[in-house]
GROMACS .gro file of C-alpha atoms in nm:
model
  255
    1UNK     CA    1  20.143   5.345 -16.135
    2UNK     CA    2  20.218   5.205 -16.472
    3UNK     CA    3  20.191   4.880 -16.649
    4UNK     CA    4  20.282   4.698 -16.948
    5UNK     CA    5  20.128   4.405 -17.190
    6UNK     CA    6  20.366   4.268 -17.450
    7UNK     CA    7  20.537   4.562 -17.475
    8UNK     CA    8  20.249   4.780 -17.490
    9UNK     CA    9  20.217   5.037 -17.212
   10UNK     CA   10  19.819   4.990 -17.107
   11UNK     CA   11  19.814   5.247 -16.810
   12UNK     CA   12  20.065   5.571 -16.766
   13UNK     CA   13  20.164   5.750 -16.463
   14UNK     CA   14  19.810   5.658 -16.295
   15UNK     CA   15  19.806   5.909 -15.991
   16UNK     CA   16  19.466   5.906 -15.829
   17UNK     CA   17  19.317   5.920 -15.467
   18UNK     CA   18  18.973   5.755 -15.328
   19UNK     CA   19  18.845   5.906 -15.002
   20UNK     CA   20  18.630   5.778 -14.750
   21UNK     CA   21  18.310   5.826 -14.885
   22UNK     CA   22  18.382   5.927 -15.263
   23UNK     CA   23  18.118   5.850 -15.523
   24UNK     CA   24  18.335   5.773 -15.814
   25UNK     CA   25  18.258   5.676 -16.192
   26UNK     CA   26  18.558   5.469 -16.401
   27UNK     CA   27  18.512   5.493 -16.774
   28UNK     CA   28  18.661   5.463 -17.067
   29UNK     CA   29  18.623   5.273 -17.400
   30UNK     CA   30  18.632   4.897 -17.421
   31UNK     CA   31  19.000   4.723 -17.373
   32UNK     CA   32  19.158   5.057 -17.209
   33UNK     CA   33  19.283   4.954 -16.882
   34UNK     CA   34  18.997   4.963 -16.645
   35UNK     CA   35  18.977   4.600 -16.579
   36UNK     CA   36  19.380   4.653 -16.510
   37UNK     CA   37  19.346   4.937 -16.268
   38UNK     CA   38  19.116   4.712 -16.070
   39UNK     CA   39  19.290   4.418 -16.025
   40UNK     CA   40  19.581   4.590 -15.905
   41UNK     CA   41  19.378   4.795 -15.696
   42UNK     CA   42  19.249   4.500 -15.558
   43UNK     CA   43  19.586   4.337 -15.543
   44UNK     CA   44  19.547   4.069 -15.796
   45UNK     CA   45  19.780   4.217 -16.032
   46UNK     CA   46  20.086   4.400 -15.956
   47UNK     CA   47  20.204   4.722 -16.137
   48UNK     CA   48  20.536   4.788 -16.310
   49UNK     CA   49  20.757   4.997 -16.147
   50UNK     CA   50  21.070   5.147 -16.308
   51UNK     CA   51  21.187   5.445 -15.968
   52UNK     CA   52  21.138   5.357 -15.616
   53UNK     CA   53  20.882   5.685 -15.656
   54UNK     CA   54  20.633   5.451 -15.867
   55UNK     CA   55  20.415   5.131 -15.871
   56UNK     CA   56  20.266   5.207 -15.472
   57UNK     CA   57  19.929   5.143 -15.393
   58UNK     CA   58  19.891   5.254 -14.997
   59UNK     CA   59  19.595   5.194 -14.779
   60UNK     CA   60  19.470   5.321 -14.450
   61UNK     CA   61  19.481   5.080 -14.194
   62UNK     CA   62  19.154   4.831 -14.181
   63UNK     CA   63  19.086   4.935 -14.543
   64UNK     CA   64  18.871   4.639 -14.673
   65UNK     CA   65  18.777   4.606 -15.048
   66UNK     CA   66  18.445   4.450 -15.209
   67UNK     CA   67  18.511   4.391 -15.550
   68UNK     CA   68  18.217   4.296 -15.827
   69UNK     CA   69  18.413   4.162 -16.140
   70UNK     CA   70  18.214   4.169 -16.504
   71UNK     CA   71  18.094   3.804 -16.573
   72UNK     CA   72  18.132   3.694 -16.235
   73UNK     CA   73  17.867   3.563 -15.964
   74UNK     CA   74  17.850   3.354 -15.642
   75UNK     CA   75  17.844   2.976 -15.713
   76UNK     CA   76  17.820   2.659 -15.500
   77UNK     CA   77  17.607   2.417 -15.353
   78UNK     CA   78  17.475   2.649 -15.050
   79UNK     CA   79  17.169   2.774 -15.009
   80UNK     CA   80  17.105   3.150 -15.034
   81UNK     CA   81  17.008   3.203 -14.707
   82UNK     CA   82  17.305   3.014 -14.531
   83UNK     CA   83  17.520   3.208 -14.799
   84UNK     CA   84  17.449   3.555 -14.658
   85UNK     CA   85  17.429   3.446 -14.322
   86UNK     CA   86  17.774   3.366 -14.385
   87UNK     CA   87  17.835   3.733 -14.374
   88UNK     CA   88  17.747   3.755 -13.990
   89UNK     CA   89  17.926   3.441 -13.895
   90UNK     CA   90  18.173   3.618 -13.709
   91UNK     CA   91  17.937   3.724 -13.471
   92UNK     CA   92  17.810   3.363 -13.404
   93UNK     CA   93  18.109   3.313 -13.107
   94UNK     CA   94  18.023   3.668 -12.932
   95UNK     CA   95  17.601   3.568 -12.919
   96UNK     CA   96  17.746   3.234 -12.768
   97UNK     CA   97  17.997   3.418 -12.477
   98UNK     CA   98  17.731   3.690 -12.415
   99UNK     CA   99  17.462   3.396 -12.377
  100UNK     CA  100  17.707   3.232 -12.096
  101UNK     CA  101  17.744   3.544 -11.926
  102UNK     CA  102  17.415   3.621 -11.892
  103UNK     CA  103  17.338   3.299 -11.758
  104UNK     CA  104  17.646   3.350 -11.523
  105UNK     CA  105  17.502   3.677 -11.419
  106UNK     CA  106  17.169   3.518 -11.378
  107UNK     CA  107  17.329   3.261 -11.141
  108UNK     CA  108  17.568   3.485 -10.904
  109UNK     CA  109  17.448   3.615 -10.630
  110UNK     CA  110  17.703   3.885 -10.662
  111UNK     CA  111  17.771   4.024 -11.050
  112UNK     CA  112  18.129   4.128 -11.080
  113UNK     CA  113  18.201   4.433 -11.245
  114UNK     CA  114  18.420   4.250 -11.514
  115UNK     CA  115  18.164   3.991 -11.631
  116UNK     CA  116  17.895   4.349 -11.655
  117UNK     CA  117  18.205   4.511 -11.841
  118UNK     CA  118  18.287   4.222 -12.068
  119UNK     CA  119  17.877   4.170 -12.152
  120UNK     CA  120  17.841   4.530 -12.209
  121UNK     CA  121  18.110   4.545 -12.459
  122UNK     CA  122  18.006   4.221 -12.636
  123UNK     CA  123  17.676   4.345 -12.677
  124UNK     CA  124  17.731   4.724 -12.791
  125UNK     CA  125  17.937   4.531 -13.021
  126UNK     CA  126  17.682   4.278 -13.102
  127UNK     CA  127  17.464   4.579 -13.198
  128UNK     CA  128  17.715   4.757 -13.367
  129UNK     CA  129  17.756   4.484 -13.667
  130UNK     CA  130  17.387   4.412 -13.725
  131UNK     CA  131  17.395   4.090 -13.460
  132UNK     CA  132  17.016   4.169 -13.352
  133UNK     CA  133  16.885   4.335 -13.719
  134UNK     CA  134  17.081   4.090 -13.943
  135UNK     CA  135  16.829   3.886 -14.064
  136UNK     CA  136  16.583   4.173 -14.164
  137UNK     CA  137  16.871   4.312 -14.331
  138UNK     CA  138  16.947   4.003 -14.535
  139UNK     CA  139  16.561   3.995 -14.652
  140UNK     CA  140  16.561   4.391 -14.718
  141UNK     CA  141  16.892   4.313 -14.973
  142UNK     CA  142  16.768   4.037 -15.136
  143UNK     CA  143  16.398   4.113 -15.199
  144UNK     CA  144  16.621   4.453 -15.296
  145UNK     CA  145  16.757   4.260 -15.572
  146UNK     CA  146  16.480   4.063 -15.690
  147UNK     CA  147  16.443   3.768 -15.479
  148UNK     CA  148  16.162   3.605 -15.325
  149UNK     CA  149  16.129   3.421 -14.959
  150UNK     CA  150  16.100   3.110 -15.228
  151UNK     CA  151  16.452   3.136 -15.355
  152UNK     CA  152  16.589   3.161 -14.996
  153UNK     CA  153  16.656   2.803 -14.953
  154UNK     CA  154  16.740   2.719 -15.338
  155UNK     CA  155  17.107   2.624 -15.413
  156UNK     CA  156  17.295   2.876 -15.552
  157UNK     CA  157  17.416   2.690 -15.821
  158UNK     CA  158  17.083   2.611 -15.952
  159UNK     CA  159  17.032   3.002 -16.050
  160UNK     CA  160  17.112   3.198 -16.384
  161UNK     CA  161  17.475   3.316 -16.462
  162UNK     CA  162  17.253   3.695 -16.432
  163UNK     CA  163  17.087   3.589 -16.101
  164UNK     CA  164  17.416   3.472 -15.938
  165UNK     CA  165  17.550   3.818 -16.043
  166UNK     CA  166  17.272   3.963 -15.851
  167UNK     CA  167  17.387   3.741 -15.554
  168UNK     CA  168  17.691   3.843 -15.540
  169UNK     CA  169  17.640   4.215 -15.539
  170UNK     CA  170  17.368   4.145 -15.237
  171UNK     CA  171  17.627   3.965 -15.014
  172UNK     CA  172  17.909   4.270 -15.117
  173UNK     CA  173  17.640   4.496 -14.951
  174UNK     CA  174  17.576   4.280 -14.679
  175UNK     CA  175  17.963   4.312 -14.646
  176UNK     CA  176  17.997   4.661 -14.644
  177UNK     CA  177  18.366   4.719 -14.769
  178UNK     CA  178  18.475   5.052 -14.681
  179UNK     CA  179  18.593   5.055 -15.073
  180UNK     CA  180  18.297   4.888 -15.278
  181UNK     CA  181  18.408   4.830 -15.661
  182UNK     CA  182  18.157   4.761 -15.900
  183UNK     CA  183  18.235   4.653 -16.258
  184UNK     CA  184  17.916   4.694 -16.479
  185UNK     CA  185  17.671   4.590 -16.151
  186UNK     CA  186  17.345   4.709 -16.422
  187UNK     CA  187  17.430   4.470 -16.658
  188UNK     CA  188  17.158   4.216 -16.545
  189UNK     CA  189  16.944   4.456 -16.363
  190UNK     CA  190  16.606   4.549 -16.463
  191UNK     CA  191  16.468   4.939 -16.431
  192UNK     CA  192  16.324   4.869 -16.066
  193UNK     CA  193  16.594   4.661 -15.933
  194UNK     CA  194  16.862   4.950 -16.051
  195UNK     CA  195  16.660   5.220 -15.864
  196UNK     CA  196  16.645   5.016 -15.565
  197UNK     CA  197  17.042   4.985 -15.569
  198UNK     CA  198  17.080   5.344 -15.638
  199UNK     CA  199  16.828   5.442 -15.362
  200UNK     CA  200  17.035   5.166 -15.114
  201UNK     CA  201  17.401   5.324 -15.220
  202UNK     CA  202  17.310   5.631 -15.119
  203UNK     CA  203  17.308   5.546 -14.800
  204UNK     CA  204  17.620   5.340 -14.858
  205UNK     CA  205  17.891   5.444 -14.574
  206UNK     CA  206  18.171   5.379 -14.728
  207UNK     CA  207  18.371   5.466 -15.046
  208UNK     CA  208  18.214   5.359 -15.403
  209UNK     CA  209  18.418   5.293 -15.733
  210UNK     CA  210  18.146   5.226 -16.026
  211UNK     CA  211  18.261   5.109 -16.413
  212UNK     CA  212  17.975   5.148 -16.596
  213UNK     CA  213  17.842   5.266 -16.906
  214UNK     CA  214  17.487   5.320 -16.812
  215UNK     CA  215  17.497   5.678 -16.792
  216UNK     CA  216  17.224   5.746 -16.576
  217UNK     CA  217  17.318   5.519 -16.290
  218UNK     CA  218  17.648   5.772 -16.306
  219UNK     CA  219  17.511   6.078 -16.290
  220UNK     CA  220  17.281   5.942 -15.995
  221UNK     CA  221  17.587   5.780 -15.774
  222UNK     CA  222  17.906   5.932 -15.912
  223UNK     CA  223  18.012   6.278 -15.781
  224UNK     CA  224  18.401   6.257 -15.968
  225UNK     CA  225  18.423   6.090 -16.272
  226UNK     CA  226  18.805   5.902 -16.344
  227UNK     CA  227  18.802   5.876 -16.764
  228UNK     CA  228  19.051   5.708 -16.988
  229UNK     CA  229  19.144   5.895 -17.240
  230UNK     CA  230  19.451   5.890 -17.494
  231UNK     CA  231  19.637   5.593 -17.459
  232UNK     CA  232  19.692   5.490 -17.065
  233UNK     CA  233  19.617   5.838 -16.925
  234UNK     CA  234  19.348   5.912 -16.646
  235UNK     CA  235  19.186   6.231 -16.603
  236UNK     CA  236  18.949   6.331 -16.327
  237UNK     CA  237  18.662   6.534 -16.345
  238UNK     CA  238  18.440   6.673 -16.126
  239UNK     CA  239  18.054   6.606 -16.126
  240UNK     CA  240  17.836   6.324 -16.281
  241UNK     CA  241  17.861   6.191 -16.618
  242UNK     CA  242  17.654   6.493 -16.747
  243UNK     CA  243  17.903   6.735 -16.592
  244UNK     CA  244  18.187   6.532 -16.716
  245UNK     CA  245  18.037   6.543 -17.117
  246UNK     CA  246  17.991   6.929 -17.061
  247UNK     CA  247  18.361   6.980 -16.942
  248UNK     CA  248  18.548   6.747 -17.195
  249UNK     CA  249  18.345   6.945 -17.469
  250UNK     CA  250  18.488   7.264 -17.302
  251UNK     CA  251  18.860   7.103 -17.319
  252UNK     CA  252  18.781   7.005 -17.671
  253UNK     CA  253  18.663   7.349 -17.795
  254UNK     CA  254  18.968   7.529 -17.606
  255UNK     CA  255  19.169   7.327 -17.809
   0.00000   0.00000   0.00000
């Protein structure tokens, strides 16, 4: 992909390719085209495209995409609790059919194998998105990222521009994307908080895609590092941020 800004070409021939469970670092200096590559990763922007060969960004099928912008948070008049409930709303409508059909069941004298197969499938479903662990889950994230039972019921709007950051990085991993894109996530994280996270995105089972220039937190999650360097161009290296230092200093004496 490529793409252009007043005549100024901000990313060249970007070829990359993010697996299922990569553990990638973007860097680069300030105003390079990070910001750029994410939005049009995450479809807000749309590259340029000059041969029918360029400008495609392709997706397997049920891709979804949790994206963490710098300077952004979740805002509103909610409460934080109903907030990440919100996450396992969905499965609000299946608790409800598999409640019916157990009082159905309950009621016949004769249980048809349909109504068994239909309840057995809602609830190995059920299970299968959290329906019966959700709510420890939502107070193992959030105590994760530094809140107390106390905050659970305080509107989100009454909370720091830093804490609503935090917020919104809990619900993304209440989410779970099978892409999770992180711009800067340390920025208003103290020491324990950030070893938390790192401990929790271990674990993560999808993809990650971390900007960040808290070196540490890369060489603990990233295991490829994608770095800006010239004007536009992306490189890719292999290894931490450590490992990507050592080889550029390699490139740079073989030059």
């Amino acid at each position: 992909i490529n793409k252009f800004y007043n005549g100024k070409q901000i990313l060249k021939n970007i070829n990359l390719c993010i697996d299922e469970r990569d553990r990638i670092g973007l860097i680069g200096i300030n105003g390079c085209g990070k910001t750029t590559l994410l939005r049009i990763l995450t479809g807000k922007e749309l590259p340029d495209r000059s041969t029918e060969k360029d400008g495609i960004v392709s997706m397997a099928s049920k891709t979804s995409i949790g994206y963490l912008e710098q300077m952004s948070g979740l805002d509103g008049k909610s409460a934080v609790i109903e907030e990440m409930k919100d996450v396992f709303s969905h499965l609000d409508s299946v608790l409800e059919r598999m409640k019916q059909l157990e009082l159905q069941m309950k009621n016949d004298e004769f249980i048809s194998e349909d109504v068994s197969e239909e309840y057995s499938k809602l609830a190995a479903y059920y299970e299968a998105n959290d329906g019966y662990t959700s709510e420890v889950k939502i107070k193992t994230v959030l105590n994760g990222m530094g809140f107390s039972e106390s905050d659970y019921n305080r509107e989100i709007s009454s909370f720091s521009g830093g804490e609503k950051t935090r917020l919104a990085i809990a619900k993304l991993l209440l989410e779970e994307p099978n892409l999770l894109i992180l711009d800067e996530p340390t920025n208003h994280l103290d020491f324990k908080t950030i070893l938390w996270l790192e401990d929790y995105l271990k674990d993560y089972k999808g993809a990650l895609l971390i900007v960040s220039h808290d070196r540490y937190f890369l060489d603990n999650m990233a295991d490829r590092i994608f770095a800006f360097e010239g004007e536009g161009h992306l490189v890719q290296y292999e290894g931490g941020y450590t490992d990507y230092l050592e080889a550029r200093e390699r490139k740079m004496s073989d030059m």
